[in-house]
Short mmCIF file of C-alpha atoms in Angstrom, two decimals:
data_model
loop_
_atom_site.label_atom_id
_atom_site.label_comp_id
_atom_site.label_asym_id
_atom_site.label_seq_id
_atom_site.Cartn_x
_atom_site.Cartn_y
_atom_site.Cartn_z
CA UNK A 602 154.88 -89.83 -196.30
CA UNK A 603 154.52 -88.49 -192.79
CA UNK A 604 154.45 -89.82 -189.71
CA UNK A 605 153.43 -90.67 -186.75
CA UNK A 606 154.44 -90.90 -183.17
CA UNK A 607 152.03 -93.04 -181.19
CA UNK A 608 152.18 -92.68 -177.44
CA UNK A 609 150.38 -94.47 -175.32
CA UNK A 610 149.96 -94.94 -171.62
CA UNK A 611 147.11 -97.22 -171.39
CA UNK A 612 147.25 -100.26 -168.82
CA UNK A 613 145.41 -103.67 -168.38
CA UNK A 614 143.33 -104.97 -170.61
CA UNK A 615 141.19 -102.97 -171.59
CA UNK A 616 144.77 -101.46 -173.13
CA UNK A 617 145.31 -104.52 -174.91
CA UNK A 618 141.42 -103.34 -176.85
CA UNK A 619 142.18 -100.67 -177.74
CA UNK A 620 145.63 -100.70 -178.62
CA UNK A 621 144.64 -104.48 -181.16
CA UNK A 622 141.99 -101.70 -182.35
CA UNK A 623 144.29 -99.00 -183.15
CA UNK A 624 145.91 -100.75 -184.71
CA UNK A 625 143.25 -102.30 -187.24
CA UNK A 626 143.00 -99.01 -188.38
CA UNK A 627 146.85 -97.42 -188.59
CA UNK A 628 146.77 -101.12 -191.16
CA UNK A 629 144.06 -98.97 -192.92
CA UNK A 630 147.31 -95.99 -193.53
CA UNK A 631 149.98 -97.60 -193.70
CA UNK A 632 150.44 -96.86 -197.55
CA UNK A 633 149.49 -93.33 -196.34
CA UNK A 634 150.87 -92.78 -193.57
CA UNK A 635 153.91 -95.14 -191.33
CA UNK A 636 153.42 -95.64 -187.48
CA UNK A 637 156.16 -95.54 -185.07
CA UNK A 638 154.47 -97.21 -181.46
CA UNK A 639 155.70 -96.45 -177.51
CA UNK A 640 154.33 -97.95 -174.95
CA UNK A 641 154.75 -96.91 -172.11
CA UNK A 642 154.27 -99.77 -169.91
CA UNK A 643 157.19 -101.29 -170.93
CA UNK A 644 159.57 -98.86 -171.10
CA UNK A 645 161.90 -97.28 -168.38
CA UNK A 646 161.88 -93.56 -167.68
CA UNK A 647 162.38 -91.93 -164.84
CA UNK A 648 160.47 -88.70 -164.02
CA UNK A 649 162.10 -85.68 -164.41
CA UNK A 650 164.53 -84.00 -161.71
CA UNK A 651 164.43 -80.07 -162.58
CA UNK A 652 167.59 -79.97 -162.84
CA UNK A 653 167.80 -78.41 -165.84
CA UNK A 654 171.05 -79.98 -167.28
CA UNK A 655 168.89 -80.52 -170.08
CA UNK A 656 169.11 -77.06 -170.91
CA UNK A 657 172.49 -75.97 -170.06
CA UNK A 658 174.99 -78.84 -169.91
CA UNK A 659 174.15 -81.15 -172.27
CA UNK A 660 171.77 -78.52 -173.96
CA UNK A 661 169.12 -80.28 -175.63
CA UNK A 662 169.58 -83.71 -173.98
CA UNK A 663 167.78 -85.00 -170.35
CA UNK A 664 171.42 -86.12 -168.75
CA UNK A 665 169.65 -89.63 -167.43
CA UNK A 666 169.86 -92.78 -167.96
CA UNK A 667 166.91 -94.30 -169.40
CA UNK A 668 164.39 -94.81 -172.38
CA UNK A 669 163.29 -90.79 -173.52
CA UNK A 670 166.16 -90.17 -175.86
CA UNK A 671 164.49 -92.84 -178.08
CA UNK A 672 161.19 -91.67 -177.88
CA UNK A 673 161.93 -88.00 -178.08
CA UNK A 674 163.60 -88.45 -181.92
CA UNK A 675 160.72 -90.51 -182.99
CA UNK A 676 158.08 -86.95 -181.25
CA UNK A 677 160.54 -84.90 -183.48
CA UNK A 678 160.55 -86.45 -186.34
CA UNK A 679 157.06 -86.73 -186.31
CA UNK A 680 155.04 -85.03 -188.30
CA UNK A 681 152.31 -86.16 -185.68
CA UNK A 682 152.49 -87.57 -182.18
CA UNK A 683 149.42 -88.78 -180.42
CA UNK A 684 149.14 -89.40 -177.10
CA UNK A 685 146.06 -92.14 -175.24
CA UNK A 686 146.07 -92.02 -171.62
CA UNK A 687 143.28 -93.27 -169.32
CA UNK A 688 142.02 -90.81 -167.60
CA UNK A 689 143.52 -90.58 -163.89
CA UNK A 690 142.30 -89.16 -160.44
CA UNK A 691 140.74 -86.00 -163.97
CA UNK A 692 143.63 -85.66 -165.32
CA UNK A 693 146.76 -88.65 -167.94
CA UNK A 694 148.36 -90.93 -166.31
CA UNK A 695 151.42 -90.11 -164.39
CA UNK A 696 153.33 -91.97 -167.52
CA UNK A 697 152.22 -89.87 -170.09
CA UNK A 698 152.85 -87.00 -167.71
CA UNK A 699 156.01 -88.50 -166.27
CA UNK A 700 156.82 -88.36 -169.93
CA UNK A 701 155.26 -84.69 -171.31
CA UNK A 702 157.65 -83.08 -168.88
CA UNK A 703 160.52 -84.18 -170.14
CA UNK A 704 159.90 -82.00 -173.49
CA UNK A 705 161.27 -79.56 -172.11
CA UNK A 706 164.76 -80.02 -173.98
CA UNK A 707 163.20 -79.49 -177.61
CA UNK A 708 163.01 -76.24 -176.77
CA UNK A 709 165.49 -74.08 -175.49
CA UNK A 710 165.69 -72.03 -171.37
CA UNK A 711 165.36 -68.50 -173.91
CA UNK A 712 162.17 -67.02 -173.75
CA UNK A 713 160.37 -64.68 -176.80
CA UNK A 714 156.38 -63.27 -176.95
CA UNK A 715 154.07 -65.08 -179.04
CA UNK A 716 150.62 -63.86 -179.11
CA UNK A 717 151.38 -61.48 -176.26
CA UNK A 718 152.97 -64.47 -174.00
CA UNK A 719 155.97 -65.52 -173.05
CA UNK A 720 157.33 -68.79 -174.30
CA UNK A 721 160.12 -70.53 -174.85
CA UNK A 722 162.41 -70.17 -178.37
CA UNK A 723 161.98 -73.28 -180.82
CA UNK A 724 165.47 -75.29 -180.61
CA UNK A 725 163.98 -77.64 -183.67
CA UNK A 726 163.18 -76.67 -186.67
CA UNK A 727 159.97 -78.23 -187.27
CA UNK A 728 157.66 -79.60 -184.43
CA UNK A 729 154.48 -82.26 -184.81
CA UNK A 730 150.88 -81.11 -183.91
CA UNK A 731 150.12 -83.62 -181.24
CA UNK A 732 147.53 -85.44 -180.75
CA UNK A 733 144.90 -86.22 -177.73
CA UNK A 734 143.12 -89.39 -177.02
CA UNK A 735 141.60 -89.84 -174.05
CA UNK A 736 140.18 -93.36 -172.41
CA UNK A 737 137.29 -93.32 -170.27
CA UNK A 738 134.85 -95.11 -169.41
CA UNK A 739 132.87 -92.91 -166.97
CA UNK A 740 133.01 -90.25 -169.94
CA UNK A 741 134.01 -87.68 -168.27
CA UNK A 742 133.45 -84.46 -169.84
CA UNK A 743 135.27 -82.24 -167.42
CA UNK A 744 138.04 -83.72 -167.32
CA UNK A 745 138.30 -84.35 -171.17
CA UNK A 746 137.43 -80.55 -171.20
CA UNK A 747 140.39 -79.61 -168.88
CA UNK A 748 143.77 -82.04 -169.63
CA UNK A 749 142.66 -80.75 -173.28
CA UNK A 750 143.00 -77.21 -172.45
CA UNK A 751 146.43 -77.73 -170.65
CA UNK A 752 147.98 -80.29 -173.91
CA UNK A 753 146.30 -77.11 -175.49
CA UNK A 754 148.87 -74.16 -173.43
CA UNK A 755 151.59 -77.44 -174.25
CA UNK A 756 151.42 -77.68 -177.72
CA UNK A 757 151.38 -73.39 -177.78
CA UNK A 758 154.80 -74.00 -175.75
CA UNK A 759 155.88 -76.74 -178.03
CA UNK A 760 155.43 -74.22 -180.78
CA UNK A 761 153.05 -76.77 -182.59
CA UNK A 762 148.58 -77.36 -181.82
CA UNK A 763 146.56 -79.42 -181.05
CA UNK A 764 145.08 -81.60 -184.07
CA UNK A 765 142.69 -83.02 -181.38
CA UNK A 766 140.80 -84.15 -178.81
CA UNK A 767 139.55 -87.12 -178.05
CA UNK A 768 136.86 -88.25 -175.68
CA UNK A 769 136.56 -92.00 -175.85
CA UNK A 770 134.67 -94.53 -173.72
CA UNK A 771 137.51 -97.00 -175.69
CA UNK A 772 135.31 -97.39 -179.05
CA UNK A 773 136.94 -96.17 -181.52
CA UNK A 774 134.59 -93.39 -182.75
CA UNK A 775 136.27 -90.30 -184.05
CA UNK A 776 140.26 -91.66 -183.54
CA UNK A 777 138.89 -93.35 -186.74
CA UNK A 778 138.79 -89.89 -188.51
CA UNK A 779 141.25 -87.97 -186.42
CA UNK A 780 143.64 -90.02 -188.89
CA UNK A 781 142.30 -90.68 -191.69
CA UNK A 782 141.96 -86.88 -191.83
CA UNK A 783 145.97 -86.05 -190.40
CA UNK B 143 145.69 -78.66 -135.36
CA UNK B 144 147.57 -80.47 -137.70
CA UNK B 145 149.17 -78.56 -141.38
CA UNK B 146 150.00 -80.00 -143.18
CA UNK B 147 152.92 -78.51 -146.54
CA UNK B 148 153.47 -81.15 -149.50
CA UNK B 149 156.36 -79.81 -151.51
CA UNK B 150 155.23 -80.87 -154.98
CA UNK B 151 159.27 -80.05 -156.66
CA UNK B 152 161.58 -83.17 -158.17
CA UNK B 153 164.34 -80.34 -157.04
CA UNK B 154 163.34 -81.06 -152.81
CA UNK B 155 165.43 -79.85 -150.21
CA UNK B 156 166.31 -76.75 -151.35
CA UNK B 157 164.44 -76.28 -153.72
CA UNK B 158 161.87 -72.57 -154.76
CA UNK B 159 158.63 -74.14 -153.20
CA UNK B 160 161.20 -75.03 -150.08
CA UNK B 161 161.84 -71.50 -149.81
CA UNK B 162 158.32 -70.07 -150.65
CA UNK B 163 157.33 -72.70 -147.88
CA UNK B 164 159.44 -71.49 -145.91
CA UNK B 165 157.95 -67.99 -146.17
CA UNK B 166 154.51 -69.37 -145.61
CA UNK B 167 155.83 -70.78 -142.29
CA UNK B 168 156.88 -68.53 -140.79
CA UNK B 169 153.68 -66.74 -141.09
CA UNK B 170 152.23 -69.29 -139.41
CA UNK B 171 154.40 -69.10 -136.30
CA UNK B 172 153.43 -66.55 -135.94
CA UNK B 173 149.74 -66.52 -135.14
CA UNK B 174 148.48 -70.37 -134.66
CA UNK B 175 149.91 -73.30 -132.72
CA UNK B 176 149.83 -74.73 -135.80
CA UNK B 177 151.22 -79.01 -135.32
CA UNK B 178 152.57 -78.03 -138.82
CA UNK B 179 154.66 -81.09 -141.08
CA UNK B 180 156.77 -80.41 -144.43
CA UNK B 181 156.97 -83.51 -146.85
CA UNK B 182 158.78 -83.73 -150.45
CA UNK B 183 157.05 -85.68 -152.84
CA UNK B 184 160.21 -85.87 -154.76
CA UNK B 185 160.46 -89.73 -153.73
CA UNK B 186 157.65 -92.11 -155.57
CA UNK B 187 158.52 -94.42 -152.55
CA UNK B 188 157.04 -92.15 -149.76
CA UNK B 189 153.93 -91.27 -150.91
CA UNK B 190 151.92 -94.52 -149.60
CA UNK B 191 152.92 -93.42 -146.19
CA UNK B 192 151.67 -89.10 -147.22
CA UNK B 193 148.41 -90.52 -148.03
CA UNK B 194 147.39 -91.60 -143.78
CA UNK B 195 149.04 -87.92 -143.19
CA UNK B 196 146.12 -86.07 -145.71
CA UNK B 197 143.83 -86.92 -144.56
CA UNK B 198 144.49 -86.39 -141.07
CA UNK B 199 145.03 -83.28 -141.57
CA UNK B 200 142.60 -80.96 -140.91
CA UNK B 201 144.98 -78.04 -143.97
CA UNK B 202 147.10 -79.50 -146.57
CA UNK B 203 148.94 -76.94 -149.36
CA UNK B 204 149.82 -79.28 -152.18
CA UNK B 205 152.56 -76.08 -152.88
CA UNK B 206 154.75 -76.99 -156.52
CA UNK B 207 155.99 -75.25 -160.27
CA UNK B 208 154.32 -75.28 -162.72
CA UNK B 209 155.64 -78.47 -165.14
CA UNK B 210 155.07 -78.00 -168.47
CA UNK B 211 151.87 -76.38 -168.30
CA UNK B 212 150.85 -78.47 -164.83
CA UNK B 213 151.34 -80.05 -161.85
CA UNK B 214 155.67 -82.27 -162.50
CA UNK B 215 154.98 -85.80 -163.11
CA UNK B 216 156.13 -87.02 -159.44
CA UNK B 217 153.19 -84.36 -157.97
CA UNK B 218 150.97 -85.98 -160.23
CA UNK B 219 152.06 -89.92 -158.85
CA UNK B 220 150.97 -88.25 -155.79
CA UNK B 221 147.81 -87.48 -156.37
CA UNK B 222 146.95 -90.27 -158.61
CA UNK B 223 146.33 -92.10 -154.62
CA UNK B 224 144.21 -89.78 -153.82
CA UNK B 225 142.64 -91.52 -156.11
CA UNK B 226 140.48 -94.25 -152.85
CA UNK B 227 139.66 -90.69 -151.14
CA UNK B 228 137.88 -89.65 -153.16
CA UNK B 229 134.57 -87.00 -152.10
CA UNK B 230 136.46 -88.91 -147.66
CA UNK B 231 137.43 -86.28 -146.96
CA UNK B 232 134.42 -84.00 -144.89
CA UNK B 233 136.27 -80.29 -142.76
CA UNK B 234 139.87 -80.99 -144.09
CA UNK B 235 140.50 -77.31 -146.35
CA UNK B 236 143.11 -77.44 -149.25
CA UNK B 237 144.90 -74.99 -150.92
CA UNK B 238 147.50 -74.45 -153.38
CA UNK B 239 150.90 -72.23 -154.15
CA UNK B 240 151.52 -72.52 -158.14
CA UNK B 241 154.81 -70.72 -159.33
CA UNK B 242 156.10 -70.43 -162.75
CA UNK B 243 159.35 -68.69 -164.55
CA UNK B 244 157.48 -67.29 -166.31
CA UNK B 245 156.32 -64.37 -165.38
CA UNK B 246 152.80 -63.58 -165.81
CA UNK B 247 150.22 -65.78 -163.46
CA UNK B 248 148.37 -66.68 -166.84
CA UNK B 249 150.00 -70.12 -167.20
CA UNK B 250 148.74 -71.61 -164.47
CA UNK B 251 146.03 -70.34 -164.93
CA UNK B 252 144.71 -73.95 -166.54
CA UNK B 253 146.10 -75.67 -163.32
CA UNK B 254 144.51 -74.53 -161.79
CA UNK B 255 140.37 -75.46 -162.98
CA UNK B 256 141.91 -79.22 -161.98
CA UNK B 257 143.05 -78.41 -159.11
CA UNK B 258 139.48 -76.71 -158.03
CA UNK B 259 138.39 -79.83 -159.63
CA UNK B 260 140.26 -82.06 -158.04
CA UNK B 261 139.19 -80.56 -154.34
CA UNK B 262 136.04 -81.24 -155.87
CA UNK B 263 136.72 -84.38 -155.93
CA UNK B 264 138.03 -85.11 -152.08
CA UNK B 265 134.77 -83.66 -150.57
CA UNK B 266 137.08 -80.68 -149.38
CA UNK B 267 136.87 -77.45 -148.70
CA UNK B 268 138.87 -75.01 -151.62
CA UNK B 269 141.36 -73.04 -149.24
CA UNK B 270 141.73 -71.65 -152.88
CA UNK B 271 145.15 -71.71 -155.88
CA UNK B 272 147.87 -69.03 -155.30
CA UNK B 273 150.12 -68.61 -158.47
CA UNK B 274 153.33 -66.43 -158.41
CA UNK B 275 155.11 -66.54 -161.44
CA UNK B 276 159.26 -65.58 -161.79
CA UNK B 277 159.81 -67.80 -159.19
CA UNK B 278 163.00 -69.73 -160.63
CA UNK B 279 165.70 -69.02 -158.56
CA UNK B 280 164.92 -67.30 -156.22
CA UNK B 281 166.04 -68.49 -153.57
CA UNK B 282 169.06 -67.71 -154.66
CA UNK B 283 168.28 -63.47 -155.11
CA UNK B 284 168.97 -60.91 -153.03
CA UNK B 285 166.64 -61.63 -150.38
CA UNK B 286 166.15 -57.23 -150.62
CA UNK B 287 164.51 -57.38 -153.92
CA UNK B 288 162.32 -60.58 -153.16
CA UNK B 289 160.83 -58.97 -149.07
CA UNK B 290 157.86 -58.42 -150.95
CA UNK B 291 156.98 -61.38 -151.61
CA UNK B 292 158.14 -62.83 -148.73
CA UNK B 293 155.94 -60.39 -147.02
CA UNK B 294 152.99 -60.95 -148.57
CA UNK B 295 153.32 -64.98 -147.75
CA UNK B 296 153.82 -64.71 -144.05
CA UNK B 297 150.78 -62.77 -144.41
CA UNK B 298 149.29 -65.65 -145.99
CA UNK B 299 150.39 -68.31 -143.98
CA UNK B 300 148.93 -65.39 -140.66
CA UNK B 301 146.28 -65.84 -142.00
CA UNK B 302 144.96 -69.84 -143.17
CA UNK B 303 143.82 -69.78 -139.19
CA UNK B 304 140.94 -68.47 -139.50
CA UNK B 305 140.08 -68.48 -143.58
CA UNK B 306 137.48 -70.08 -144.71
CA UNK B 307 139.53 -68.58 -148.68
CA UNK B 308 142.27 -67.36 -148.77
CA UNK B 309 143.06 -63.54 -149.00
CA UNK B 310 141.75 -62.46 -152.22
CA UNK B 311 143.55 -59.90 -151.66
CA UNK B 312 146.85 -61.14 -150.99
CA UNK B 313 146.54 -63.53 -154.03
CA UNK B 314 145.64 -61.04 -156.17
CA UNK B 315 149.59 -59.71 -155.22
CA UNK B 316 151.52 -62.61 -155.40
CA UNK B 317 149.69 -63.64 -159.08
CA UNK B 318 151.03 -60.38 -159.77
CA UNK B 319 151.23 -59.58 -163.76
CA UNK B 320 148.56 -61.51 -165.18
CA UNK B 321 149.05 -60.59 -168.57
CA UNK B 322 151.58 -58.95 -170.43
CA UNK B 323 149.59 -55.82 -171.37
CA UNK B 324 150.57 -53.84 -174.47
CA UNK B 325 153.14 -51.72 -173.62
CA UNK B 326 155.36 -54.34 -171.50
CA UNK B 327 154.64 -56.67 -174.33
CA UNK B 328 156.89 -53.86 -176.62
CA UNK B 329 159.67 -53.26 -173.28
CA UNK B 330 160.01 -57.24 -173.39
CA UNK B 331 160.65 -56.52 -177.16
CA UNK B 332 162.89 -54.84 -176.56
CA UNK B 333 164.88 -56.10 -173.87
CA UNK B 334 164.97 -59.70 -175.43
CA UNK B 335 166.56 -57.88 -178.89
CA UNK B 336 169.68 -56.14 -176.83
CA UNK B 337 170.08 -59.59 -175.14
CA UNK B 338 170.17 -58.48 -172.00
CA UNK B 339 167.16 -61.21 -171.04
CA UNK B 340 169.84 -63.98 -171.53
CA UNK B 341 172.16 -62.43 -169.25
CA UNK B 342 171.44 -65.13 -166.37
CA UNK B 343 171.14 -67.80 -168.91
CA UNK B 344 173.85 -67.62 -170.39
CA UNK B 345 175.69 -67.18 -166.89
CA UNK B 346 174.16 -70.41 -166.01
CA UNK B 347 176.29 -72.50 -169.55
CA UNK B 348 179.16 -71.19 -168.90
CA UNK B 349 179.60 -72.49 -165.81
CA UNK B 350 178.16 -76.13 -166.99
CA UNK B 351 180.70 -75.07 -170.14
CA UNK B 352 177.84 -75.68 -172.08
CA UNK B 353 177.60 -71.97 -173.43
CA UNK B 354 179.16 -73.20 -177.51
CA UNK B 355 177.01 -76.13 -177.54
CA UNK B 356 173.59 -73.77 -176.69
CA UNK B 357 172.00 -74.69 -179.94
CA UNK B 358 173.07 -78.13 -180.17
CA UNK B 359 170.37 -79.60 -181.62
CA UNK B 360 171.38 -83.34 -180.78
CA UNK B 361 168.17 -86.01 -181.73
CA UNK B 362 167.52 -83.60 -185.48
CA UNK B 363 169.09 -86.32 -187.92
#
């Protein structure tokens, strides 16, 4: 059975409606995949402070006391991690960027060459594929492209791949297929 | 003329961003009478009070390190707060400095596209984005070795008062290596195999008494 971790940074009533619709899709897949969902609004998460303790003092672990360990454990044990975010000021939400920064202990500070570029050495044997769902009523395709390109690079640095990136105006078109066919 | 420089490093004072800002300001002071304010974005609670400063400046520079292929979360938090200013900042010149620990400038090119978008969205004039690789630990390096970079940033600062855009030649020189060539890749692979590249990092592990645990996988089980 596949494991899928869902990290949601949507807020407000629209966010709740989206979450309810997503849960219906997940329910139809329950016989082939297990899901673990996190709502970033409800979690105590600190910003990365750039101390690099997660590399050099407590290797692989952020030394801050927050709820990041439960997120990171779920991510590294998943086959697919899906990030869901509104587009805010042309980018993913601050809440999602905050936890994206704190994924860095999943790799080593050591560097190796990957496809002719410098990237971090793997810490774990296996990494989940990443999925991105961007929710924007304005249907901002330019921001969607910029964010997707940045998360494609992030996937390379996290030694995995971006399996899909979907722009949604709140409806579930494309999302059902992406999850059903994973 | 008001120049405001925002330091987007989560490390705040003493950060590598701080050093680059210092180099820029040295140059600005040689050639203009700008009023200069340097503000730190690493404390979320200050962001609201910075918005006025942002919109009333003549030139704004935002300097930050590349974090997971983009701006740090705390810097994004400030950028999100600029939303009410969309399309309202005509006449303001806005520029960026993005630096990263990786040696190649290509690592920062996608975030550069976002910064171009942001500038247009705010209605400001885009000075450009200066990308610099190999910045990790720069503030601790021998100053003689980084003299050339310092002079380039000084020059960038010196020309700021006249420029509508960052000088393209200076931007290119600061960026250094755009992408590793075949020879550099081969050379780097040899250096990596010898372990030479890891010497500084291994020293940091030892300073923190964590050398033995450096390959730990705390979430494997």
